[in-house]
Coordinates of C-alpha atoms in Angstrom, one line a residue:
Chain F
X1 CA -0.5 0.2 0.0
X2 CA 2.6 2.7 1.4
X3 CA 4.9 1.4 -1.3
X4 CA 2.6 1.6 -4.2
X5 CA 2.1 5.2 -3.0
X6 CA 5.2 6.4 -3.1
X7 CA 5.8 5.1 -6.7
X8 CA 3.3 6.9 -7.8
X9 CA 3.8 10.3 -5.7
X10 CA 7.6 9.4 -7.6
X11 CA 5.6 9.1 -11.0
X12 CA 3.1 11.8 -10.7
X13 CA 7.0 14.5 -9.8
X14 CA 8.2 12.8 -12.6
X15 CA 5.4 13.4 -15.3
X16 CA 4.8 17.2 -14.1
X17 CA 8.3 17.2 -14.0
X18 CA 8.3 16.0 -17.9
X19 CA 5.4 18.8 -18.4
X20 CA 6.2 21.6 -16.9
X21 CA 10.2 21.9 -18.6
X22 CA 8.3 20.6 -21.7
X23 CA 6.1 23.5 -21.7
X24 CA 9.2 25.7 -20.6
X25 CA 11.7 23.8 -24.1
X26 CA 8.1 25.7 -26.1
X27 CA 7.6 29.2 -25.0
X28 CA 12.2 29.6 -25.0
X29 CA 11.0 33.1 -24.9
X30 CA 10.5 32.6 -21.4
X31 CA 13.5 31.4 -20.6
X32 CA 15.7 33.6 -22.6
X33 CA 14.2 36.7 -21.7
X34 CA 16.2 37.5 -18.4
X35 CA 18.9 36.3 -20.0
X36 CA 19.5 39.6 -22.6
X37 CA 17.7 41.0 -19.7
X38 CA 21.0 41.1 -17.9
X39 CA 23.3 41.3 -20.6
X40 CA 21.5 44.4 -22.2
X41 CA 21.0 46.3 -18.4
X42 CA 24.5 45.6 -17.2
X43 CA 25.9 47.0 -20.1
X44 CA 24.0 49.3 -19.3
X45 CA 26.3 50.2 -16.5
X46 CA 29.2 51.2 -18.0
X47 CA 27.5 53.8 -21.1
X48 CA 25.7 55.1 -16.4
X49 CA 28.2 54.8 -14.7
X50 CA 32.4 54.9 -16.0
X51 CA 33.5 52.3 -18.4
X52 CA 36.8 53.3 -16.1
X53 CA 38.3 49.5 -15.5
X54 CA 39.1 49.7 -11.8
X55 CA 35.9 51.8 -11.0
X56 CA 34.0 48.7 -13.2
X57 CA 35.6 46.2 -11.0
X58 CA 34.5 47.2 -7.8
X59 CA 31.3 47.7 -9.1
X60 CA 30.7 44.4 -11.1
X61 CA 30.0 41.7 -8.1
X62 CA 26.7 43.9 -6.8
X63 CA 26.1 44.4 -10.7
X64 CA 26.1 41.7 -11.4
X65 CA 23.7 40.3 -8.7
X66 CA 21.1 42.7 -7.7
X67 CA 21.0 42.3 -11.8
X68 CA 20.4 38.7 -11.5
X69 CA 17.7 39.0 -9.4
X70 CA 15.8 41.6 -11.2
X71 CA 15.8 39.2 -13.7
X72 CA 14.9 36.1 -11.2
X73 CA 12.4 38.1 -10.6
X74 CA 11.0 39.2 -14.4
X75 CA 10.6 35.7 -15.1
X76 CA 8.9 34.9 -11.5
X77 CA 6.3 37.1 -12.3
X78 CA 4.8 34.4 -15.5
X79 CA 5.1 31.3 -14.3
X80 CA 1.5 30.2 -13.1
X81 CA 0.5 32.3 -15.6
X82 CA -0.7 29.8 -18.1
X83 CA -1.6 27.2 -15.7
X84 CA -4.5 29.9 -14.2
X85 CA -5.3 31.3 -17.8
X86 CA -6.4 27.9 -19.7
X87 CA -7.1 26.4 -16.3
X88 CA -5.0 23.9 -15.8
X89 CA -4.2 25.4 -12.5
X90 CA -7.5 24.2 -10.4
X91 CA -6.9 20.6 -12.5
X92 CA -3.9 21.0 -10.2
X93 CA -6.2 21.6 -7.3
X94 CA -8.3 19.1 -7.8
X95 CA -5.9 16.8 -7.8
X96 CA -5.4 13.6 -5.1
X97 CA -1.2 14.6 -5.5
X98 CA 0.1 17.0 -3.3
X99 CA 0.0 20.6 -4.2
X100 CA 3.3 21.1 -2.2
X101 CA 4.9 18.6 -4.4
X102 CA 3.8 19.7 -7.7
X103 CA 4.5 23.9 -7.0
X104 CA 7.5 21.9 -5.6
X105 CA 9.0 20.4 -9.4
X106 CA 6.9 23.3 -10.8
X107 CA 9.5 26.1 -9.1
X108 CA 12.3 23.8 -9.7
X109 CA 12.2 23.1 -13.4
X110 CA 11.5 27.0 -13.9
X111 CA 14.8 27.5 -11.6
X112 CA 16.1 24.4 -14.3
X113 CA 15.0 26.4 -16.6
X114 CA 16.2 30.8 -15.9
X115 CA 18.4 30.6 -13.0
X116 CA 20.5 28.0 -14.6
X117 CA 21.0 29.7 -18.1
X118 CA 22.1 33.0 -16.1
X119 CA 24.4 30.9 -13.7
X120 CA 26.5 29.6 -16.6
X121 CA 25.9 33.4 -18.2
X122 CA 27.0 35.5 -15.8
X123 CA 30.9 34.8 -17.1
X124 CA 30.4 36.7 -19.9
X125 CA 29.1 39.3 -18.2
X126 CA 31.3 38.9 -15.7
X127 CA 34.7 39.6 -18.6
X128 CA 31.7 42.2 -19.6
X129 CA 32.8 44.9 -16.8
X130 CA 36.1 43.4 -15.6
X131 CA 35.1 41.0 -12.8
X132 CA 39.3 38.8 -11.8
X133 CA 39.2 36.1 -12.8
X134 CA 39.6 34.8 -8.9
X135 CA 35.6 35.1 -8.6
X136 CA 34.0 33.8 -11.7
X137 CA 33.5 30.4 -10.5
X138 CA 32.2 31.8 -6.7
X139 CA 29.3 34.0 -9.6
X140 CA 28.4 30.7 -11.7
X141 CA 28.7 29.3 -7.8
X142 CA 27.5 31.8 -6.1
X143 CA 24.3 32.3 -9.0
X144 CA 23.6 29.2 -9.0
X145 CA 22.5 28.3 -5.8
X146 CA 21.0 32.1 -5.0
X147 CA 18.9 31.9 -8.2
X148 CA 17.2 28.6 -7.0
X149 CA 16.4 31.0 -3.5
X150 CA 15.1 33.4 -5.1
X151 CA 13.0 32.0 -8.0
X152 CA 11.3 29.4 -4.5
X153 CA 10.8 33.1 -2.6
X154 CA 9.6 34.6 -6.5
X155 CA 7.2 31.5 -6.3
X156 CA 5.8 33.2 -3.1
X157 CA 4.8 36.5 -5.1
X158 CA 3.4 34.6 -8.5
X159 CA 1.5 32.7 -6.8
X160 CA -0.6 35.8 -4.6
X161 CA -0.1 37.6 -7.2
X162 CA -1.2 35.4 -10.0
X163 CA -5.7 35.9 -11.0
X164 CA -4.6 40.3 -10.5
X165 CA -5.1 42.2 -13.8
X166 CA -1.9 44.2 -13.4
X167 CA 0.5 42.8 -10.9
X168 CA 3.3 43.3 -12.6
X169 CA 4.4 45.5 -10.2
X170 CA 2.9 44.9 -7.3
X171 CA 4.6 41.9 -8.0
X172 CA 8.7 43.7 -6.9
X173 CA 7.8 45.6 -4.0
X174 CA 6.1 42.7 -2.6
X175 CA 8.5 39.7 -3.6
X176 CA 12.4 42.4 -3.6
X177 CA 11.9 43.1 0.4
X178 CA 12.5 39.3 1.3
X179 CA 15.1 39.1 -1.6
X180 CA 17.3 41.3 -0.1
X181 CA 19.3 38.3 2.7
X182 CA 19.7 36.5 -0.8
X183 CA 21.4 39.5 -2.5
X184 CA 24.2 40.3 0.6
X185 CA 25.4 37.1 1.2
X186 CA 26.1 36.2 -2.5
X187 CA 27.2 40.2 -3.8
X188 CA 29.5 39.8 -1.2
X189 CA 30.9 36.3 -1.6
X190 CA 31.6 37.8 -5.2
X191 CA 33.5 40.6 -4.2
X192 CA 35.3 38.2 -1.7
X193 CA 36.2 35.9 -4.4
X194 CA 37.1 38.8 -6.7
X195 CA 39.5 39.9 -4.0
X196 CA 41.4 36.3 -4.3
X197 CA 39.2 35.5 -0.1
X198 CA 38.4 32.2 0.2
X199 CA 34.4 31.9 1.1
X200 CA 33.1 28.9 2.7
X201 CA 31.0 30.6 4.8
X202 CA 28.7 32.9 2.0
X203 CA 28.2 30.0 0.2
X204 CA 26.9 27.6 2.5
X205 CA 24.6 30.4 4.0
X206 CA 23.2 30.9 0.9
X207 CA 22.9 27.3 -0.1
X208 CA 21.1 26.8 3.9
X209 CA 18.9 29.6 2.5
X210 CA 18.7 27.9 -0.8
X211 CA 17.4 24.3 1.4
X212 CA 14.7 26.5 4.0
X213 CA 12.8 28.2 0.8
X214 CA 13.0 24.9 -1.2
X215 CA 11.2 23.2 2.4
X216 CA 8.9 26.2 3.6
X217 CA 8.6 28.2 0.5
X218 CA 6.7 25.5 -1.1
X219 CA 3.4 25.2 1.8
X220 CA 3.3 29.6 1.0
X221 CA 2.8 28.9 -2.7
X222 CA 0.3 26.0 -1.8
X223 CA -1.7 28.0 -0.3
X224 CA -1.0 31.2 -2.1
X225 CA -2.2 29.2 -5.8
X226 CA -5.2 28.2 -3.5
X227 CA -6.4 31.7 -2.8
X228 CA -5.4 32.4 -6.3
X229 CA -8.3 30.2 -7.9
X230 CA -11.0 31.3 -5.5
X231 CA -10.8 35.2 -5.8
Chain U
X1 CA 16.0 70.7 35.2
X2 CA 18.8 69.8 33.0
X3 CA 18.5 74.2 31.6
X4 CA 18.1 77.5 33.3
X5 CA 15.7 78.5 31.1
X6 CA 13.2 78.8 28.5
X7 CA 15.8 79.9 25.0
X8 CA 18.3 77.3 27.0
X9 CA 16.2 74.5 26.1
X10 CA 14.7 76.1 22.6
X11 CA 18.0 75.9 21.8
X12 CA 19.8 72.5 23.7
X13 CA 23.7 73.5 22.8
X14 CA 22.5 73.4 18.8
X15 CA 20.3 70.1 18.8
X16 CA 17.5 72.2 19.4
X17 CA 15.9 72.6 15.8
X18 CA 16.0 68.4 15.4
X19 CA 15.1 67.1 19.2
X20 CA 12.2 69.1 18.4
X21 CA 11.6 68.4 15.0
X22 CA 11.0 64.8 16.0
X23 CA 9.1 65.4 19.1
X24 CA 6.6 67.5 16.4
X25 CA 6.1 65.0 14.1
X26 CA 5.9 62.2 16.6
X27 CA 3.2 64.1 18.2
X28 CA 2.4 64.5 14.9
X29 CA 1.8 60.8 13.3
X30 CA 0.5 59.6 16.6
X31 CA -2.6 62.3 16.2
X32 CA -3.1 60.6 13.0
X33 CA -3.1 57.2 13.7
X34 CA -5.8 58.5 16.2
X35 CA -8.0 60.6 14.5
X36 CA -8.3 58.7 11.3
X37 CA -10.5 56.2 12.8
X38 CA -12.1 58.1 15.4
X39 CA -13.7 60.3 12.5
X40 CA -13.4 57.8 10.0
X41 CA -16.2 56.5 12.7
X42 CA -18.2 60.1 12.9
X43 CA -18.7 59.8 8.4
X44 CA -19.1 56.1 8.7
X45 CA -22.4 57.0 11.7
X46 CA -23.2 60.4 9.3
X47 CA -23.9 58.0 6.6
X48 CA -25.8 55.7 8.3
X49 CA -27.7 58.0 10.1
X50 CA -29.0 58.9 6.3
X51 CA -30.2 55.8 5.7
X52 CA -32.3 55.7 8.9
X53 CA -33.7 58.3 8.0
X54 CA -34.3 57.3 4.0
X55 CA -36.5 54.2 5.4
X56 CA -38.3 56.2 8.1
X57 CA -39.8 57.8 5.4
X58 CA -40.3 55.7 2.9
X59 CA -42.0 53.3 5.6
X60 CA -44.7 56.5 6.3
X61 CA -45.1 58.3 3.4
X62 CA -45.5 54.1 2.1
X63 CA -48.2 54.3 5.4
X64 CA -49.7 57.3 3.8
X65 CA -50.6 55.7 0.0
X66 CA -52.5 53.3 1.8
X67 CA -54.5 54.2 4.3
Chain V
X1 CA -11.7 27.7 29.1
X2 CA -12.2 28.5 25.4
X3 CA -15.4 30.7 25.8
X4 CA -13.4 34.1 26.0
X5 CA -12.0 33.0 22.7
X6 CA -15.6 32.0 20.8
X7 CA -16.6 35.4 22.3
X8 CA -13.5 36.7 20.5
X9 CA -15.4 35.4 16.8
X10 CA -18.4 37.9 18.6
X11 CA -18.3 41.7 17.4
X12 CA -20.2 42.8 19.6
X13 CA -19.4 41.1 22.6
X14 CA -15.7 42.5 21.5
X15 CA -17.1 46.3 20.3
X16 CA -18.2 45.8 23.8
X17 CA -15.0 44.9 26.0
X18 CA -13.0 46.7 24.0
X19 CA -14.9 50.7 25.0
X20 CA -14.4 48.8 28.8
X21 CA -10.4 49.0 27.8
X22 CA -10.4 51.8 26.8
X23 CA -11.5 54.3 29.3
X24 CA -8.6 53.3 30.6
X25 CA -6.2 52.6 28.8
X26 CA -6.5 56.1 26.9
X27 CA -5.7 57.9 29.9
X28 CA -2.9 55.1 30.7
X29 CA -0.9 55.8 27.8
X30 CA -1.5 59.6 27.7
X31 CA -0.4 59.7 31.0
X32 CA 2.8 58.2 30.4
X33 CA 4.1 59.2 27.0
X34 CA 3.3 63.0 28.7
X35 CA 5.7 61.8 31.4
X36 CA 8.1 60.0 29.6
X37 CA 8.3 62.8 27.2
X38 CA 9.1 66.2 30.1
X39 CA 11.1 63.3 32.2
X40 CA 12.9 62.8 29.2
X41 CA 13.8 66.4 27.2
X42 CA 14.2 68.1 30.4
X43 CA 15.0 66.2 33.4
X44 CA 17.8 63.1 31.5
X45 CA 20.4 64.4 31.3
X46 CA 22.4 65.2 27.6
X47 CA 24.9 62.3 26.4
X48 CA 28.7 63.0 26.7
X49 CA 29.5 62.0 23.1
X50 CA 26.3 63.8 21.2
X51 CA 25.1 66.3 23.4
X52 CA 21.5 66.9 23.7
X53 CA 20.5 65.5 19.7
X54 CA 20.6 61.3 22.0
X55 CA 16.7 62.9 23.5
X56 CA 15.0 61.6 20.2
X57 CA 16.7 58.0 22.2
X58 CA 13.2 58.7 23.8
X59 CA 11.0 58.1 21.3
X60 CA 12.9 56.7 18.1
X61 CA 13.6 53.6 20.4
X62 CA 10.3 52.2 21.7
X63 CA 8.7 53.2 18.2
X64 CA 11.1 50.9 16.5
X65 CA 10.4 48.3 19.3
X66 CA 6.8 48.6 18.1
X67 CA 7.8 49.0 14.2
X68 CA 8.7 44.9 14.7
X69 CA 6.7 43.9 17.2
X70 CA 3.4 45.2 15.4
X71 CA 4.0 42.7 12.4
X72 CA 4.7 40.4 15.3
X73 CA 0.9 41.2 16.1
X74 CA -0.3 41.7 12.5
X75 CA 1.0 38.0 11.8
X76 CA -0.4 36.0 14.5
X77 CA -3.8 38.1 13.2
X78 CA -3.1 36.7 10.5
X79 CA -2.3 33.6 10.6
X80 CA -5.7 32.9 13.7
X81 CA -7.8 34.8 10.8
X82 CA -5.7 30.8 8.5
X83 CA -6.4 28.5 10.0
X84 CA -10.0 29.9 12.4
X85 CA -11.6 31.7 9.5
X86 CA -12.6 35.3 12.5
X87 CA -13.8 38.3 12.0
X88 CA -11.8 40.0 14.2
X89 CA -9.1 38.9 13.3
X90 CA -9.0 39.9 9.9
X91 CA -9.9 43.6 10.9
X92 CA -6.8 43.7 13.6
X93 CA -4.3 42.9 10.7
X94 CA -6.0 45.6 8.6
X95 CA -4.7 47.5 11.7
X96 CA -1.2 46.2 12.0
X97 CA -1.3 46.9 8.9
X98 CA -1.6 50.7 9.0
X99 CA -0.5 51.1 12.6
X100 CA 2.8 49.3 11.8
X101 CA 2.9 50.7 7.6
X102 CA 2.8 54.4 9.7
X103 CA 4.9 53.6 13.1
X104 CA 7.6 52.3 10.6
X105 CA 7.7 55.6 8.6
X106 CA 8.7 56.8 11.9
X107 CA 10.8 55.5 14.0
X108 CA 12.8 55.4 9.8
X109 CA 12.1 59.7 10.0
X110 CA 13.2 60.3 14.0
X111 CA 16.4 58.0 13.1
X112 CA 17.3 59.9 10.3
X113 CA 17.2 63.4 11.9
X114 CA 19.1 61.9 14.8
X115 CA 21.6 61.3 11.9
X116 CA 22.1 64.8 10.8
X117 CA 24.1 66.4 13.8
X118 CA 25.5 62.7 15.0
X119 CA 26.9 62.1 11.6
X120 CA 26.7 65.2 9.8
X121 CA 24.4 63.7 7.0
X122 CA 20.8 62.7 7.2
X123 CA 20.9 59.7 5.9
X124 CA 23.6 56.5 6.3
X125 CA 23.0 53.0 5.2
X126 CA 23.4 52.1 9.1
X127 CA 22.1 48.1 9.9
X128 CA 19.2 49.5 12.4
X129 CA 17.4 52.4 10.0
X130 CA 18.8 49.7 6.7
X131 CA 16.1 46.6 8.6
X132 CA 13.5 50.0 9.8
X133 CA 13.9 50.9 5.7
X134 CA 13.7 46.1 5.0
X135 CA 9.9 46.5 7.6
X136 CA 8.5 49.4 5.8
X137 CA 8.6 48.2 2.4
X138 CA 7.6 45.0 4.0
X139 CA 4.5 46.3 5.5
X140 CA 3.6 48.5 2.0
X141 CA 3.6 45.5 -0.2
X142 CA 1.3 43.8 2.1
X143 CA -1.2 47.4 1.8
X144 CA -0.5 47.0 -1.4
X145 CA -1.4 42.6 -1.4
X146 CA -5.4 44.6 -0.4
X147 CA -5.2 47.3 -2.0
X148 CA -4.8 44.8 -5.6
X149 CA -7.4 42.3 -5.0
X150 CA -11.3 42.8 -5.5
X151 CA -11.8 40.1 -3.6
X152 CA -11.8 41.9 -0.2
X153 CA -11.9 38.2 1.9
X154 CA -9.1 37.1 -0.9
X155 CA -7.5 40.1 -0.5
X156 CA -7.1 39.1 3.6
X157 CA -6.3 35.9 3.3
X158 CA -3.0 36.6 0.8
X159 CA -2.1 39.1 2.9
X160 CA -2.0 36.8 5.9
X161 CA -0.2 34.4 3.8
X162 CA 2.9 37.6 2.9
X163 CA 2.6 38.5 6.7
X164 CA 4.0 34.7 7.1
X165 CA 5.7 34.8 5.0
X166 CA 7.4 38.3 6.3
X167 CA 7.9 36.9 9.8
X168 CA 10.6 33.4 8.6
X169 CA 12.3 36.4 6.9
X170 CA 12.3 39.1 9.6
X171 CA 14.4 37.5 11.4
X172 CA 17.3 36.2 8.4
X173 CA 16.5 39.8 7.3
X174 CA 18.1 41.4 10.3
X175 CA 20.3 39.8 11.0
X176 CA 21.7 39.8 7.3
X177 CA 22.0 43.1 7.3
X178 CA 23.8 43.2 10.6
X179 CA 26.2 41.5 9.7
X180 CA 26.8 43.2 5.8
X181 CA 26.6 46.4 8.2
X182 CA 29.7 44.6 10.7
X183 CA 31.6 44.8 7.6
X184 CA 30.8 48.0 6.4
X185 CA 30.6 49.7 9.3
X186 CA 33.1 53.0 9.5
X187 CA 34.3 54.4 12.7
X188 CA 31.2 56.0 13.8
X189 CA 29.4 56.2 16.2
X190 CA 26.7 54.5 16.8
X191 CA 22.9 55.6 18.0
X192 CA 21.7 53.2 20.1
X193 CA 24.4 51.8 22.5
X194 CA 23.4 48.9 24.8
X195 CA 26.0 48.6 26.7
X196 CA 25.8 50.8 29.6
X197 CA 23.1 53.3 30.4
X198 CA 22.7 55.2 32.6
X199 CA 19.4 54.5 34.9
X200 CA 19.2 58.8 35.2
X201 CA 18.2 58.2 31.0
X202 CA 17.1 54.7 31.2
X203 CA 13.8 54.8 33.4
X204 CA 12.7 58.2 31.2
X205 CA 13.2 55.9 28.0
X206 CA 10.7 52.3 29.4
X207 CA 8.4 54.4 31.0
X208 CA 8.1 55.8 26.7
X209 CA 8.5 52.2 25.9
X210 CA 6.2 51.0 28.1
X211 CA 3.9 54.0 27.1
X212 CA 3.9 53.4 23.3
X213 CA 3.0 49.8 24.0
X214 CA -0.5 51.4 25.6
X215 CA -0.9 53.7 22.8
X216 CA -0.5 51.5 20.3
X217 CA -3.4 49.2 21.6
X218 CA -5.5 52.2 22.3
X219 CA -5.2 53.3 18.6
X220 CA -5.7 49.3 17.2
X221 CA -9.1 49.0 18.8
X222 CA -10.1 52.1 17.7
X223 CA -9.8 51.4 14.3
X224 CA -11.0 48.4 14.9
X225 CA -14.2 49.8 16.5
X226 CA -13.7 52.2 13.3
X227 CA -14.2 48.1 11.2
X228 CA -16.7 46.6 13.9
X229 CA -19.0 49.1 12.9
X230 CA -18.6 49.3 8.9
X231 CA -18.3 45.2 9.0
X232 CA -21.2 45.0 11.3
X233 CA -23.5 48.0 9.7
X234 CA -26.7 45.1 8.9
X235 CA -27.2 44.3 11.8
X236 CA -29.6 45.1 15.3
X237 CA -27.1 46.9 17.8
X238 CA -24.9 48.3 15.1
X239 CA -28.5 50.4 14.1
X240 CA -28.9 50.7 18.0
X241 CA -25.5 52.7 18.1
X242 CA -26.2 54.8 14.7
X243 CA -29.1 55.6 16.7
X244 CA -27.9 56.7 20.4
X245 CA -25.4 58.5 18.7

């Protein structure tokens, strides 16, 4: 009995994962636009601040992290949109499979197609902004772990605002204050690494944030989705 | 008493404007937070009284028609 | 044992009992705040490093403390609303959000004014002030979310979820900002040093903190009473109150 339940849970989850990845893959622009956003916005900073390599190198960790954070935020806005519009969300609420695991898998799929590419693209931005090469591995690592927390937190905001007609600005107002801890440790890790220091502590804390949001955020997302569908 | 005279209290050795401005702003926010619900309550009661009057009036006119 | 809890669900019971409580709490709040302010402004000695500007402590600290505990009051009310669907808890949550935003704003303004004579600038990215700023954003987010929903039943439930998410986050935000500030901290005076505060300075502060808590209770109840009247406007007892007024 128990074993068969576990099996059906796993089957359901892998089916969900497959579905989400297929959907995201079909709408490639949703995953590509945040990447484009990252490149375009980061290239505005030399124009707005100064092309001086030293200045850029000093600002690079902060700029890349803030812009990656905004790119993540923009991408989360549409996370539940199409499911809400075509009614799939209501079916998920009726599903015997728990909404907690469904949200978890959905967010992970979203992270795979936005957070991971962002992290992989970041070395190019690092070169554009003259970030010392010593900082690049930590930049990738920190973005990889950090964007996962960001996507999980953003999913809460996205689930809360999915029923609203104009949720975009509201979403950023709700979610950005919650991003503060991730930004602090992420940007600091890159900055220290660029100066040549080892940063196991910062990365460990980012990992802790990720685990916390991994465990708790789906709860809030599930609750928020129920509210949004009811309204 | 820390201050010899009123002007001394007002100036607070140069810090007066900052201290008094903080206290004034705090006082105004406190008053505002108390005033707001009281004001809303008053508006609500005036509105409900008006509705009650209209209801009473309608009752009377319908009674007149019937008689 | 649980009768009081069920009674809390009754708006009329709350309206009656809060009326009695207010008669007692409002004078106490006023008395404490006046005594505390006069003591702090006139009788407490000047600080040997900051001079008289430190007298802002008597409003800045109570207001900052309240703005944070107000968030927890709001979140607990939100949780009660989510779990037991208690109407009164929802009203408490919304009133607390409004109060909290006001108090956080006050904490920021007084902190900024205090910063001018102490550091020479209106704004310093001090740990305490920065966390206070994030707290203000959290409050404003909740208020904005409530306003964005047309369906107010869903709105209050959504706000309760967001408030609970905020409760988990606030300790993390405060710790992170503290840690971040300790990295960048320039060698300046901290606004409030916990280490050793003289009793002659501390007693008025204590009075002000207690006084502000009473004020919070008074203003929160005033807010809730008005909301209860508006919500229950169709009932007999509210119409009786309107008639008598």
